């Protein structure tokens, strides 16, 4: 069953701890994306990757880091430098130019 | 990526057509127009996309003006389940970047 999987669905962390959110796709897509969504707001782009071993900052990359060592995986680390990490995080992937993106169901991160 | 402008909210009666506008006056020639929707607390769902020609699929129709500076998403017979936030994106132009705006919150009323 093809798709894009984010895990876990809910995640709780203590302030000051780094946390890594998982995003895996078996759609053979080249491009992958991470977005952040706050209550009542739209999606804001954190990082995106067009190909393995390459990624670019989005509009709100500060306090986040990513890696793209495998085509299927694009993990996002929320570091202690992110001042307001509590949010809904969405991962997406697509083949590339002119194609539609598919989204995971999101991870809701709460930092206490 | 070209910036898009959408009305913050719209209402539609159940069974009627919902016409959602999007302005993308700075769109470049190789940027596609994409539409997605997001139902509360879920990942966005792809609806339709197009470059120059009008497009139709089982969910909706996309009408792009001849100058490509604006487009309209049409849901032909809106149902209560179509209540969602609808996002219009203009993307392409040599970058894989996909930037979402604030979208239009469509409420379908019984």
Short mmCIF file of C-alpha atoms in Angstrom, two decimals:
data_model
loop_
_atom_site.label_atom_id
_atom_site.label_comp_id
_atom_site.label_asym_id
_atom_site.label_seq_id
_atom_site.Cartn_x
_atom_site.Cartn_y
_atom_site.Cartn_z
CA UNK A 1 0.00 0.00 0.00
CA UNK A 2 1.80 3.12 -1.21
CA UNK A 3 1.83 6.35 0.68
CA UNK A 4 3.60 8.72 2.99
CA UNK A 5 3.84 7.89 6.68
CA UNK A 6 4.56 10.17 9.58
CA UNK A 7 5.23 8.87 13.03
CA UNK A 8 4.31 9.21 15.76
CA UNK A 9 0.93 10.91 15.52
CA UNK A 10 1.36 12.60 18.91
CA UNK A 11 4.68 13.43 20.55
CA UNK A 12 5.44 15.01 23.90
CA UNK A 13 8.84 16.35 24.91
CA UNK A 14 10.32 18.38 27.69
CA UNK A 15 11.60 21.84 26.94
CA UNK A 16 15.27 21.87 25.95
CA UNK A 17 15.27 18.41 24.39
CA UNK A 18 15.86 17.76 20.71
CA UNK A 19 13.22 15.60 19.03
CA UNK A 20 13.18 13.91 15.62
CA UNK A 21 10.02 13.48 13.57
CA UNK A 22 9.89 10.66 11.05
CA UNK A 23 8.66 10.88 7.45
CA UNK A 24 8.82 7.89 5.11
CA UNK A 25 7.42 7.48 1.60
CA UNK A 26 7.30 4.48 -0.73
CA UNK A 27 6.04 6.43 -3.74
CA UNK A 28 9.50 6.77 -5.33
CA UNK A 29 9.15 10.54 -5.11
CA UNK A 30 12.23 12.73 -5.53
CA UNK A 31 11.02 15.83 -3.66
CA UNK A 32 10.06 15.92 0.00
CA UNK A 33 8.84 18.74 2.27
CA UNK A 34 8.31 19.69 5.90
CA UNK A 35 5.69 22.19 7.01
CA UNK A 36 4.63 23.63 10.32
CA UNK A 37 1.05 24.60 11.10
CA UNK A 38 -0.08 26.58 14.14
CA UNK A 39 -3.73 26.72 15.27
CA UNK A 40 -5.92 28.59 12.80
CA UNK A 41 -2.99 29.30 10.50
CA UNK A 42 -1.82 28.09 7.10
CA UNK A 43 1.14 25.84 6.36
CA UNK A 44 4.64 27.33 6.59
CA UNK A 45 7.55 25.68 4.79
CA UNK A 46 10.45 24.61 7.01
CA UNK A 47 12.73 22.64 4.67
CA UNK A 48 12.48 20.89 1.35
CA UNK A 49 14.62 18.43 -0.57
CA UNK A 50 14.65 17.99 -4.32
CA UNK A 51 16.96 14.98 -4.36
CA UNK A 52 18.92 12.69 -2.07
CA UNK A 53 21.76 14.39 -0.15
CA UNK A 54 20.42 17.84 -0.97
CA UNK A 55 17.98 20.12 0.86
CA UNK A 56 17.08 23.80 1.04
CA UNK A 57 15.76 26.05 3.77
CA UNK A 58 12.17 27.17 3.60
CA UNK A 59 10.69 30.25 5.20
CA UNK A 60 11.08 29.21 8.86
CA UNK A 61 14.15 26.94 9.05
CA UNK A 62 15.67 28.42 12.21
CA UNK A 63 15.74 25.89 15.04
CA UNK A 64 15.19 22.92 12.73
CA UNK A 65 17.49 20.51 10.90
CA UNK A 66 16.93 17.79 8.30
CA UNK A 67 18.78 15.06 6.46
CA UNK A 68 18.09 13.23 3.22
CA UNK A 69 20.36 10.18 3.16
CA UNK A 70 17.77 7.96 1.50
CA UNK A 71 15.18 8.73 -1.13
CA UNK A 72 12.43 7.30 1.05
CA UNK A 73 13.20 9.20 4.24
CA UNK A 74 13.31 12.85 5.28
CA UNK A 75 13.50 13.16 9.08
CA UNK A 76 13.06 16.53 10.79
CA UNK A 77 14.84 17.38 14.04
CA UNK A 78 13.33 20.08 16.21
CA UNK A 79 16.23 21.45 18.22
CA UNK A 80 16.28 23.26 21.54
CA UNK A 81 16.98 26.45 19.57
CA UNK A 82 13.39 26.47 18.27
CA UNK A 83 11.64 28.89 20.63
CA UNK A 84 8.06 27.74 20.07
CA UNK A 85 8.20 24.11 18.93
CA UNK A 86 4.67 23.13 19.90
CA UNK A 87 2.81 22.78 16.57
CA UNK A 88 1.35 20.42 13.99
CA UNK A 89 4.06 19.17 11.59
CA UNK A 90 3.24 17.92 8.10
CA UNK A 91 5.44 16.07 5.64
CA UNK A 92 4.78 15.86 1.90
CA UNK A 93 6.37 14.35 -1.19
CA UNK A 94 6.01 14.49 -4.95
CA UNK A 95 7.80 13.41 -8.12
CA UNK A 96 8.78 16.95 -9.04
CA UNK A 97 7.90 19.78 -11.38
CA UNK A 98 4.32 19.74 -12.57
CA UNK A 99 3.14 16.96 -10.26
CA UNK A 100 0.94 16.96 -7.21
CA UNK A 101 2.18 16.53 -3.66
CA UNK A 102 0.91 13.91 -1.25
CA UNK A 103 0.78 14.64 2.46
CA UNK A 104 1.15 12.52 5.55
CA UNK A 105 -1.35 12.73 8.38
CA UNK A 106 0.93 14.87 10.51
CA UNK A 107 2.64 14.75 13.89
CA UNK A 108 1.33 16.91 16.69
CA UNK A 109 4.28 17.93 18.86
CA UNK A 110 3.76 19.30 22.34
CA UNK A 111 6.69 20.63 24.32
CA UNK A 112 6.13 21.11 28.03
CA UNK B 1 7.07 31.09 -6.54
CA UNK B 2 4.33 33.56 -7.36
CA UNK B 3 2.31 34.92 -4.46
CA UNK B 4 -1.38 33.99 -4.41
CA UNK B 5 -4.27 35.90 -2.88
CA UNK B 6 -7.51 34.28 -1.73
CA UNK B 7 -10.52 35.54 0.21
CA UNK B 8 -10.29 34.42 3.85
CA UNK B 9 -13.75 32.87 3.94
CA UNK B 10 -16.74 31.93 1.79
CA UNK B 11 -20.12 30.32 2.30
CA UNK B 12 -22.04 28.05 -0.02
CA UNK B 13 -25.40 26.30 0.14
CA UNK B 14 -25.40 22.52 0.00
CA UNK B 15 -26.06 21.27 -3.54
CA UNK B 16 -24.99 24.52 -5.17
CA UNK B 17 -21.73 25.17 -6.99
CA UNK B 18 -18.89 26.60 -4.94
CA UNK B 19 -16.63 28.96 -6.87
CA UNK B 20 -13.37 29.75 -5.10
CA UNK B 21 -11.23 32.51 -6.63
CA UNK B 22 -7.46 32.88 -6.55
CA UNK B 23 -5.34 35.76 -7.75
CA UNK B 24 -1.78 35.04 -8.94
CA UNK B 25 -0.94 38.11 -10.97
CA UNK B 26 2.85 37.56 -10.82
CA UNK B 27 2.77 33.97 -12.04
CA UNK B 28 5.51 33.04 -14.48
CA UNK B 29 5.00 31.08 -17.67
CA UNK B 30 6.18 27.74 -16.31
CA UNK B 31 4.43 27.87 -12.94
CA UNK B 32 1.50 25.56 -12.38
CA UNK B 33 -1.59 26.44 -10.33
CA UNK B 34 -2.38 23.82 -7.68
CA UNK B 35 -5.37 23.48 -5.40
CA UNK B 36 -5.43 21.57 -2.13
CA UNK B 37 -7.88 21.41 0.72
CA UNK B 38 -7.47 20.65 4.39
CA UNK B 39 -10.14 19.33 6.66
CA UNK B 40 -9.53 20.10 10.31
CA UNK B 41 -6.45 18.40 11.82
CA UNK B 42 -5.71 16.31 8.72
CA UNK B 43 -3.03 16.49 6.06
CA UNK B 44 -3.96 18.55 2.98
CA UNK B 45 -5.60 16.70 0.12
CA UNK B 46 -4.71 17.36 -3.51
CA UNK B 47 -7.65 18.48 -5.67
CA UNK B 48 -6.46 19.57 -9.10
CA UNK B 49 -3.75 21.47 -10.95
CA UNK B 50 -3.18 23.10 -14.33
CA UNK B 51 -0.77 25.18 -16.37
CA UNK B 52 -2.74 27.00 -19.06
CA UNK B 53 -5.80 24.99 -19.99
CA UNK B 54 -8.90 24.45 -17.92
CA UNK B 55 -8.91 21.11 -16.14
CA UNK B 56 -11.62 18.84 -14.76
CA UNK B 57 -11.48 15.70 -12.65
CA UNK B 58 -13.89 13.77 -10.47
CA UNK B 59 -13.57 16.30 -7.64
CA UNK B 60 -13.58 19.71 -9.28
CA UNK B 61 -12.92 21.96 -12.25
CA UNK B 62 -10.15 24.51 -12.58
CA UNK B 63 -10.69 27.56 -14.73
CA UNK B 64 -7.56 29.59 -15.52
CA UNK B 65 -7.93 32.97 -17.19
CA UNK B 66 -6.26 33.49 -20.52
CA UNK B 67 -3.65 35.84 -19.04
CA UNK B 68 -3.09 33.28 -16.23
CA UNK B 69 -3.30 35.97 -13.57
CA UNK B 70 -6.21 34.37 -11.79
CA UNK B 71 -8.08 31.10 -11.50
CA UNK B 72 -11.27 29.67 -10.06
CA UNK B 73 -11.82 26.30 -8.43
CA UNK B 74 -15.34 25.01 -8.97
CA UNK B 75 -16.96 22.34 -6.82
CA UNK B 76 -20.07 21.63 -8.92
CA UNK B 77 -22.40 20.31 -6.23
CA UNK B 78 -21.05 21.19 -2.80
CA UNK B 79 -21.79 18.87 0.12
CA UNK B 80 -21.30 19.34 3.85
CA UNK B 81 -18.13 17.23 3.57
CA UNK B 82 -16.62 19.90 1.33
CA UNK B 83 -16.34 22.25 4.31
CA UNK B 84 -12.58 22.82 4.57
CA UNK B 85 -9.77 25.31 4.03
CA UNK B 86 -8.86 25.52 0.35
CA UNK B 87 -5.35 26.51 -0.69
CA UNK B 88 -4.27 27.84 -4.07
CA UNK B 89 -0.54 27.62 -4.90
CA UNK B 90 1.48 28.77 -7.87
CA UNK B 91 4.67 26.73 -8.16
CA UNK B 92 7.32 25.60 -10.61
CA UNK B 93 9.71 27.88 -12.37
CA UNK B 94 12.88 25.90 -11.79
CA UNK B 95 12.35 25.24 -8.09
CA UNK B 96 10.59 22.45 -6.24
CA UNK B 97 9.51 24.88 -3.54
CA UNK B 98 5.80 24.68 -2.58
CA UNK B 99 4.61 27.63 -0.53
CA UNK B 100 1.10 27.70 0.93
CA UNK B 101 -0.79 30.89 1.73
CA UNK B 102 -3.56 31.23 4.30
CA UNK B 103 -6.26 29.76 2.07
CA UNK B 104 -10.04 30.22 1.96
CA UNK B 105 -12.22 28.67 4.61
CA UNK B 106 -15.26 27.33 2.77
CA UNK B 107 -18.33 26.57 4.83
CA UNK B 108 -21.08 24.58 3.14
CA UNK B 109 -24.42 25.20 4.83
CA UNK B 110 -27.41 22.83 4.84
#
